[in-house]
Structures are given as structure tokens and as C-alpha cells.
Coordinates of C-alpha atoms and ligand atoms in Angstrom, one line a residue:
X1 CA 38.8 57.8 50.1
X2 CA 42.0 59.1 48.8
X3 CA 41.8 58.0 44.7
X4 CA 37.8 57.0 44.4
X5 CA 37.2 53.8 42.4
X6 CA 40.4 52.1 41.1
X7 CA 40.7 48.1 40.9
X8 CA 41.8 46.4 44.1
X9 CA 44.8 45.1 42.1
X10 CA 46.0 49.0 41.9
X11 CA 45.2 49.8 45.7
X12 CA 47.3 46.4 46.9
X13 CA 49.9 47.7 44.1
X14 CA 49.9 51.5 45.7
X15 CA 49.8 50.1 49.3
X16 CA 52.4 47.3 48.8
X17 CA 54.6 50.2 47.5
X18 CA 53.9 52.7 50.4
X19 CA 54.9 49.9 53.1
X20 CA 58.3 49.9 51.2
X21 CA 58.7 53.5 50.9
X22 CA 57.8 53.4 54.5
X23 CA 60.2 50.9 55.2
X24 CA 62.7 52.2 53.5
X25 CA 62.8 55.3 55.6
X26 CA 64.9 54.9 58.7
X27 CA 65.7 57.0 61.5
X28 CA 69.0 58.1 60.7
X29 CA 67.7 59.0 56.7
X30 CA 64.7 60.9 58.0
X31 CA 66.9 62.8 60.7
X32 CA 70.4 63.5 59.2
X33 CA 70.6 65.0 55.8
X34 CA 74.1 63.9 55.7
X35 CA 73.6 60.2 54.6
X36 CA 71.0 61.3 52.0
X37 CA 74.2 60.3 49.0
X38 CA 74.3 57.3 46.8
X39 CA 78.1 56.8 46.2
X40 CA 78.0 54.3 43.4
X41 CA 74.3 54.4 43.6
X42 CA 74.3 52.0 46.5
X43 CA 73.4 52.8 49.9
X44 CA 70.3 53.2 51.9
X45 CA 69.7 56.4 50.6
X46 CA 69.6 54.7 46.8
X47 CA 67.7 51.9 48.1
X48 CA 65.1 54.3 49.9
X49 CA 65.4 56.6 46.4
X50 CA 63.8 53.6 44.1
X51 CA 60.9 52.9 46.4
X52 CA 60.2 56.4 45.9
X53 CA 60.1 56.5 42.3
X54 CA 58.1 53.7 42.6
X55 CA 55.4 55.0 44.0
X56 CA 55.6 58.2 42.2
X57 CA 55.1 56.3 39.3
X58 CA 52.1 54.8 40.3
X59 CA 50.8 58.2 41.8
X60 CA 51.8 59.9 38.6
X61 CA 49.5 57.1 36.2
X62 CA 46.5 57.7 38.0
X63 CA 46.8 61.3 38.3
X64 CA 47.8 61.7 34.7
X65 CA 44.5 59.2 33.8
X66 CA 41.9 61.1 35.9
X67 CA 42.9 64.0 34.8
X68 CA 42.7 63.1 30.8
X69 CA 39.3 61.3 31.5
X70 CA 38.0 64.5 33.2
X71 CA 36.0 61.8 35.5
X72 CA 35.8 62.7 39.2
X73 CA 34.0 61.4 42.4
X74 CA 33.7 61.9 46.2
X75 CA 37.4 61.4 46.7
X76 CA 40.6 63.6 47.6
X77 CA 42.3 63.5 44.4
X78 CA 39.0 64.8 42.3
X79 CA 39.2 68.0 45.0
X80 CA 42.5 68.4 44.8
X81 CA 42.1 68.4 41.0
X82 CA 39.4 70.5 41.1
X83 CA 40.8 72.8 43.4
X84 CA 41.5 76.8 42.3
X85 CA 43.7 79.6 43.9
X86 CA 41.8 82.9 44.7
X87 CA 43.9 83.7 41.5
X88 CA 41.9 80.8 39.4
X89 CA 45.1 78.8 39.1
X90 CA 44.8 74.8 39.4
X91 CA 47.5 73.3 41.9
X92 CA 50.7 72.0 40.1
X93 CA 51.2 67.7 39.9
X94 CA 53.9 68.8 42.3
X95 CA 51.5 69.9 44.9
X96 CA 48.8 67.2 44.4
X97 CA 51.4 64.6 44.3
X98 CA 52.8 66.2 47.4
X99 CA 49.2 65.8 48.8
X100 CA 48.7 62.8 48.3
X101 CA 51.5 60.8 49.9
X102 CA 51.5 62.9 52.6
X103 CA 47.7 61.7 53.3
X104 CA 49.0 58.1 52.6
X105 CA 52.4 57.8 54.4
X106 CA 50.4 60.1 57.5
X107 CA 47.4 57.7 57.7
X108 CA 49.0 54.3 57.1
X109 CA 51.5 53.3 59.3
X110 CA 50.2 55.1 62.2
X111 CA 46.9 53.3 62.3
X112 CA 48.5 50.0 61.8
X113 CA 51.1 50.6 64.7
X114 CA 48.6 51.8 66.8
X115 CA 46.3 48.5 66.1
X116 CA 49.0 46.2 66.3
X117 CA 49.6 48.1 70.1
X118 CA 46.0 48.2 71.0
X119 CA 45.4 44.0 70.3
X120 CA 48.9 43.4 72.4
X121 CA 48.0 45.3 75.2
X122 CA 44.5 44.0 75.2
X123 CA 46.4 40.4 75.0
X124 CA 48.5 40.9 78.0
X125 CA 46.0 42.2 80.0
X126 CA 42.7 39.7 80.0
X127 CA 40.5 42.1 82.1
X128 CA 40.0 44.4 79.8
X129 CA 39.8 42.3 77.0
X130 CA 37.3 40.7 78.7
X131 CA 35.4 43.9 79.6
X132 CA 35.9 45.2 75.8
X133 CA 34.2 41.6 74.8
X134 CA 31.5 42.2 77.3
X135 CA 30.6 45.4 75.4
X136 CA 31.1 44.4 71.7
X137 CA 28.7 41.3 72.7
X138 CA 26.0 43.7 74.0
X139 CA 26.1 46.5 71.5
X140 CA 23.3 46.8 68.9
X141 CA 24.7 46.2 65.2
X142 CA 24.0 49.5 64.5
X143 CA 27.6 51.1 62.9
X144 CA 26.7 54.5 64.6
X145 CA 25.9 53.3 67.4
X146 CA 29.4 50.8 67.7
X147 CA 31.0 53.7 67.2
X148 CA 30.0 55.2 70.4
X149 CA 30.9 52.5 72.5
X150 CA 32.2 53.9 75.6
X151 CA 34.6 51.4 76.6
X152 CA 36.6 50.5 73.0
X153 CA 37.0 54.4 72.4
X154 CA 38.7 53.8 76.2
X155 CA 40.9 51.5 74.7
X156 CA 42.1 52.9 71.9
X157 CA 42.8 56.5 73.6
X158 CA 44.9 54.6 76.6
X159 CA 46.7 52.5 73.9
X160 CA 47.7 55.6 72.3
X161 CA 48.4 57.4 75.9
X162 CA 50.5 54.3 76.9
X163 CA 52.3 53.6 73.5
X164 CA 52.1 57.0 71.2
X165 CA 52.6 56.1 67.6
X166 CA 54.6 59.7 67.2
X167 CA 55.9 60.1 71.1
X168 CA 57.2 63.8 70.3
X169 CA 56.2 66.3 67.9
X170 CA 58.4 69.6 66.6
X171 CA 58.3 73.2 65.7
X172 CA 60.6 75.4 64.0
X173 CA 60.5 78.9 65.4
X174 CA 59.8 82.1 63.6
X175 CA 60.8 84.3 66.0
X176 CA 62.5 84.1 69.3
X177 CA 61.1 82.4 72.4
X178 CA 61.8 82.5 76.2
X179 CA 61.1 79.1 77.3
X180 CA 61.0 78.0 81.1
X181 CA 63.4 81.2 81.4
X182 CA 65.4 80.0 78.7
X183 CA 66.0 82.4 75.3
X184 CA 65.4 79.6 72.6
X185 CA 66.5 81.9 69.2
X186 CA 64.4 81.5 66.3
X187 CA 65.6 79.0 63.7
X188 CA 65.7 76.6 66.9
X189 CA 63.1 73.4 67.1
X190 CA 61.6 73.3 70.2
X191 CA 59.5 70.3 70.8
X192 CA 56.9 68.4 73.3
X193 CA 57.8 64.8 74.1
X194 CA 54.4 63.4 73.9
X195 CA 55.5 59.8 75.7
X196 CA 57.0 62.1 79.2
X197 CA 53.8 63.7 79.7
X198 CA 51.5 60.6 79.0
X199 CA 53.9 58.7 81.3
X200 CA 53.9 61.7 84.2
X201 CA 52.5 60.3 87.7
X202 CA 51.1 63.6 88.8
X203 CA 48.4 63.1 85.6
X204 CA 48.3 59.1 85.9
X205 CA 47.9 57.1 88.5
X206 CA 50.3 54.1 87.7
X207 CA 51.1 55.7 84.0
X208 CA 53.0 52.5 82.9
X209 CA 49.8 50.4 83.2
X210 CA 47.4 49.5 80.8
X211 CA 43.9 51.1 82.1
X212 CA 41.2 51.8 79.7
X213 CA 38.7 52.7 82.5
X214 CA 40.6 55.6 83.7
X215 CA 39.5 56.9 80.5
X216 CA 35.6 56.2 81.3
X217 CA 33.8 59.3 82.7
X218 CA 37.1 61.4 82.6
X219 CA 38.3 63.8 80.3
X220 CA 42.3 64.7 80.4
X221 CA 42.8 68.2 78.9
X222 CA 45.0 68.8 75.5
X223 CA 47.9 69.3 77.6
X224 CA 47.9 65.7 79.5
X225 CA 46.5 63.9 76.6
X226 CA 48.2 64.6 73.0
X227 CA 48.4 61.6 70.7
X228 CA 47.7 63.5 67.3
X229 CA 50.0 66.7 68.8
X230 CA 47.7 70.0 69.2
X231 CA 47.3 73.5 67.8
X232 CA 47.2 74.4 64.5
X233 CA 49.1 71.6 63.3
X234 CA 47.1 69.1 64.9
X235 CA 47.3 65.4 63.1
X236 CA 43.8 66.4 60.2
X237 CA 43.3 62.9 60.3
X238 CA 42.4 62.1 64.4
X239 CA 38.7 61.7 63.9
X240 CA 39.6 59.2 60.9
X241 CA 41.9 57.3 62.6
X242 CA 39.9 56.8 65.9
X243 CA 37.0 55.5 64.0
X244 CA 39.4 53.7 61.8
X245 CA 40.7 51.5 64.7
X246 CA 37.9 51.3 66.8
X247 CA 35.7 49.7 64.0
X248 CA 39.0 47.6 62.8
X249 CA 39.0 46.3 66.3
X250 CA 35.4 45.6 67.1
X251 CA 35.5 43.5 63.7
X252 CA 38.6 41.9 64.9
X253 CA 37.7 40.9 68.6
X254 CA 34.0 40.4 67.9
X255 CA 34.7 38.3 65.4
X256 CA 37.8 35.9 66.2
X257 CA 39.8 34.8 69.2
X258 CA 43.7 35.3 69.1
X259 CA 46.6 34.6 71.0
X260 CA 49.7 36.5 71.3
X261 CA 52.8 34.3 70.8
X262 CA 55.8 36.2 72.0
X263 CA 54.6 36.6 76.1
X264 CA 57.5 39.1 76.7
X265 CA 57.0 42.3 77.2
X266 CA 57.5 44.4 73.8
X267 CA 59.7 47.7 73.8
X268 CA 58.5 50.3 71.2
X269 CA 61.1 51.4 69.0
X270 CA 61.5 53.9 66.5
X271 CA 60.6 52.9 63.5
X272 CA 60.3 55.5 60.8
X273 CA 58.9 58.8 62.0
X274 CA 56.9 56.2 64.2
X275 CA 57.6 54.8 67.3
X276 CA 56.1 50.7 67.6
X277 CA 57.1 47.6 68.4
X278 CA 60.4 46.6 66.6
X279 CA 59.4 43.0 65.3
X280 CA 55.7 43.6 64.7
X281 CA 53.1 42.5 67.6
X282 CA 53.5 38.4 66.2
X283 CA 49.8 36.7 67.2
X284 CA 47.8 33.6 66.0
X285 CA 44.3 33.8 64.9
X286 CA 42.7 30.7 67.0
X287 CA 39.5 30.9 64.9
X288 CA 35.9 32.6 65.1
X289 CA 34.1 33.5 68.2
X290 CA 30.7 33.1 69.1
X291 CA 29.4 36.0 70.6
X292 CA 27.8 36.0 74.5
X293 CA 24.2 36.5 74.3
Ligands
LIG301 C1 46.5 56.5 65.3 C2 46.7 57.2 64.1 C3 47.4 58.5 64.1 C4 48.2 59.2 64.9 C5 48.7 58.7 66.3 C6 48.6 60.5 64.3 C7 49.4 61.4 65.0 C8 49.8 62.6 64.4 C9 50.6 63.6 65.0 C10 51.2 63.5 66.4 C11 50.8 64.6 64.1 C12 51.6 65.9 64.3 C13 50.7 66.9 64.9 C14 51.4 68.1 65.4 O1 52.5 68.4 64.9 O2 50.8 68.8 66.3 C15 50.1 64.2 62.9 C16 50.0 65.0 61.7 C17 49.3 64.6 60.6 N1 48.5 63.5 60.4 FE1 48.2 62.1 61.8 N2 48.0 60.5 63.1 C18 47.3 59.4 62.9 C19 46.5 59.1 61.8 C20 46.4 59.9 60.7 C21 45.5 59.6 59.5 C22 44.6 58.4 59.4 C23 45.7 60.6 58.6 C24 45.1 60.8 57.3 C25 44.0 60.2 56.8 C26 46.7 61.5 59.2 C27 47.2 62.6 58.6 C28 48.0 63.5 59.1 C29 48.5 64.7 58.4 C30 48.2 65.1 57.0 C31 49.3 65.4 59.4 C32 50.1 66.7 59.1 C33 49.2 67.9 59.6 C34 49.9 69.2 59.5 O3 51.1 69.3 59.5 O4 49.1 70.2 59.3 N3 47.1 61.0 60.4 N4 49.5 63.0 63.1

């Protein structure tokens, strides 16, 4: 939990303004510096500029009230509050604030975008929806125990293998590199598309389709599989965001039946700092299941 116990109004408030932050934040604002003026205070960058101190505002009242009220809980914001340098110093509102829209902006979009991929694949290919319903039907209730199912983990890694949510990630270099026999000097970003090497032959057999089973009883190493990148700068939030989806989905296709409404095939497109399907996955919710016995 990122705040601990506030009112639901204040999470939908806080939410509702990181969608528009996030939505705000296009390609060509996050990746050229040049177009980050307001002339007249109009523009992209203006508009993208008031979501911003929107939700800084709403950060900055509940920071400033937990921190007057002195109360705390299991959450990030009472450790980052709580947290000391080696020096005894408390982190600046700069830093928590920092903190804490990085764990929201991180952790929101790209668990939506990879749910919205994971129910249109399953959509557009009845098999293994059929085979993930087979297994949701049988498992005990127990949630540790759904959260080991063999076959949805399957699907969520090969919807992430097939559609990453970030297909490349970057590094700045410190010092000079030779890469491939190329001198890359430091300053340079060198990067590792995540979407060629989930999409390369010699790793997958037909990489383009959408196979949960070749994820059942095989495990691809951290250089064929990388959807939350790798080393020390590895996404903090993997573990989260797998069980995230895969109970999000279980309640989802347990639950109800749905139909996807647009039966073309979607092309992902960059979104933000995401990559996902352009319009949104649009399906209709055809009512509640009964499960098989
Ligand atoms: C399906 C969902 C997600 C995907 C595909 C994903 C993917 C990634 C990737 C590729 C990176 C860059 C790693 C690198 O440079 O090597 C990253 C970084 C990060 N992710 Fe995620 N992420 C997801 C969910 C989350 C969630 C739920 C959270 C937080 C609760 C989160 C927090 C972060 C943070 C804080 C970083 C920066 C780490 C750093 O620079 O040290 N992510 N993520």
C-alpha cells in the first residue's frame, strides 16, 4: 500500500489525477526536451504542466497531514517518513514526493496495459482461454494456492513476452564501452530492445503467436525473457505486478464472460513511456459465469 488508510473518495481523486498526468505525457514530451515551453502558457507542455500540479497538490495534503498527525501504518509513505540517513537526517518532501509518484506512475499504467493485453489475447485465441478456465474452475479457493496456478502465471509471462508494456529499456554510460566491436563513448545511451529479443525465432518457436504452454515446464533465461528489464535496475515492482494481474484476471475470467468487440487485430503503440494498444482493448462484459464443476 502506497498512503495506508485514506477515504476511497481520496484514492479515486489521486488515481483519477495520475491517469491524467499519465495521459498528459506523450512521446514527443517525454523524449525531446525541446517542446517542454509554454509560449502563452498554452501548449502540451502547459497542459501536461497543470496535471502535474494537480497531483502534487494532492500528494503534498496528505503528506503534510500524516506528517502533522505523527500517525503511521504498514504503508510506503510512513517508511519513507520514517526513514533516516546514516547521518540521522529525515528525507526532504522533495524526495518522498519524488518517491511516491514514481511508485504510482511505475505501477499503474503498466499493470493496466498489460491486463488489457492479457484479456485480448486470451479473446482472440479460445484455446487457451479455455484451458486458463479449465484451471481457474479446478483450483481450490485458497488465495496462496491461486496464486501458484501453473497455467495463468503462463499467461501472463507470454502476454508480456508477446506485447511488453516497456519493449526497450536504457542506460546512460559512465565510462566508455566496446560493444559488438563498436567504441560506444560514455555519455552515450545504449539500450536492449526488449520486443526484438521476445520476438527472435532462434528463442521462440512461432514468436508472433500467442502460446502460454511454451511457458509450462520451461524456463527462458534473463537474457530471452526480460519484461521488467534486468540487473540492478530491474523493474522493484515484478513480483507485485505478477500477482497483481494474475489475481485481477482469475477474479475477472472466473467470475464473468466477455467478448471482445473490435475482432481486428490490435497494433501496440507507444503510449507514454508504455507501449499498448492505441484505443484501449474495447470488450463487453456478457454477464457472470458459472463455474465447471
Ligand atoms: C506488468 C507490469 C510492469 C512492467 C512490465 C514493468 C516493467 C518495468 C521495466 C522494464 C523497468 C525498467 C527496468 C530496467 O531498466 O532494467 C521498470 C522499472 C521500475 N518499475 Fe516496473 N513494471 C511493472 C510494474 C511495476 C509496479 C507494479 C511497480 C510498483 C509497485 C513498478 C515500479 C517500478 C520502479 C520504481 C522502477 C524503477 C526501478 C529503478 O530504476 O531502480 N513497476 N519496470
Amino acid at each position: 500500500m502506497i498512503f495506508g488508510v485514506v477515504e476511497e473518495d481520496e484514492v479515486r481523486e489521486i488515481m483519477d489525477a495520475v491517469d491524467a498526468l499519465v495521459g498528459k505525457l506523450t512521446p514527443i514530451l517525454l523524449f525531446d526536451p525541446r517542446f517542454h515551453v509554454a509560449p502563452l502558457g498554452l501548449g502540451p507542455w502547459a497542459k501536461f504542466k497543470a496535471k502535474r500540479d494537480r497531483l502534487d497538490g494532492l500528494i503534498e495534503a496528505l503528506v503534510e497531514r500524516r506528517r502533522s498527525s505523527g500517525e503511521r501504518g504498514d504503508d510506503l509513505l510512513s517508511m519513507l517518513l520514517d526513514a533516516r540517513y546514516e547521518d540521522g537526517e529525515a528525507m526532504s518532501y522533495a524526495e518522498i514526493h519524488d518517491e511516491l509518484v514514481t511508485m504510482l506512475v511505475a505501477g499503474h499504467e503498466t499493470t493496466s496495459v498489460a491486463l488489457a493485453w492479457s484479456l485480448y489475447h486470451l479473446h482472440r485465441n479460445p484455446e487457451a482461454l479455455e484451458a486458463l478456465r479449465d484451471e481457474l474452475d479446478a483450483a481450490p479457493e485458497e488465495l496462496a494456492q491461486r496464486a501458484r496456478m501453473p497455467y495463468l502465471k503462463a499467461v501472463c509471462d507470454e502476454t508480456l513476452r508477446v506485447t511488453p508494456v516497456l519493449p526497450d529499456i536504457v542506460r546512460v554510460l559512465n565510462a566508455p564501452m566496446t560493444l559488438l566491436g563498436v567504441e560506444v563513448p560514455a555519455g552515450w545511451c545504449v539500450g536492449v530492445a526488449i520486443t526484438t529479443i521476445h520476438h527472435d525465432p532462434d528463442i521462440y518457436e512461432e514468436p508472433d503467436a500467442f502460446r502460454p504452454e511454451r511457458f509450462i515446464g520451461r524456463k527462458y533465461s534473463p537474457f530471452e525473457f526480460m519484461p521488467f528489464g534486468g540487473g540492478h535496475r530491474r523493474c522493484i515492482g515484478a513480483a507485485f505486478a505478477s500477482f497483481e494481474s494474475m489475481m485481477a484476471l482469475d477474479v475477472a475470467l472466473s467470475e464473468y464472460a466477455f467478448e471482445l468487440l473490435e475482432p481486428e487485430a490490435l497494433v501496440p503503440t507507444r503510449r507514454n513511456v508504455t507501449m499498448g494498444p492505441k484505443t484501449g482493448v474495447r470488450m463487453r462484459m456478457l454477464g457472470a459465469r458459472e463455474r465447471r464443476a
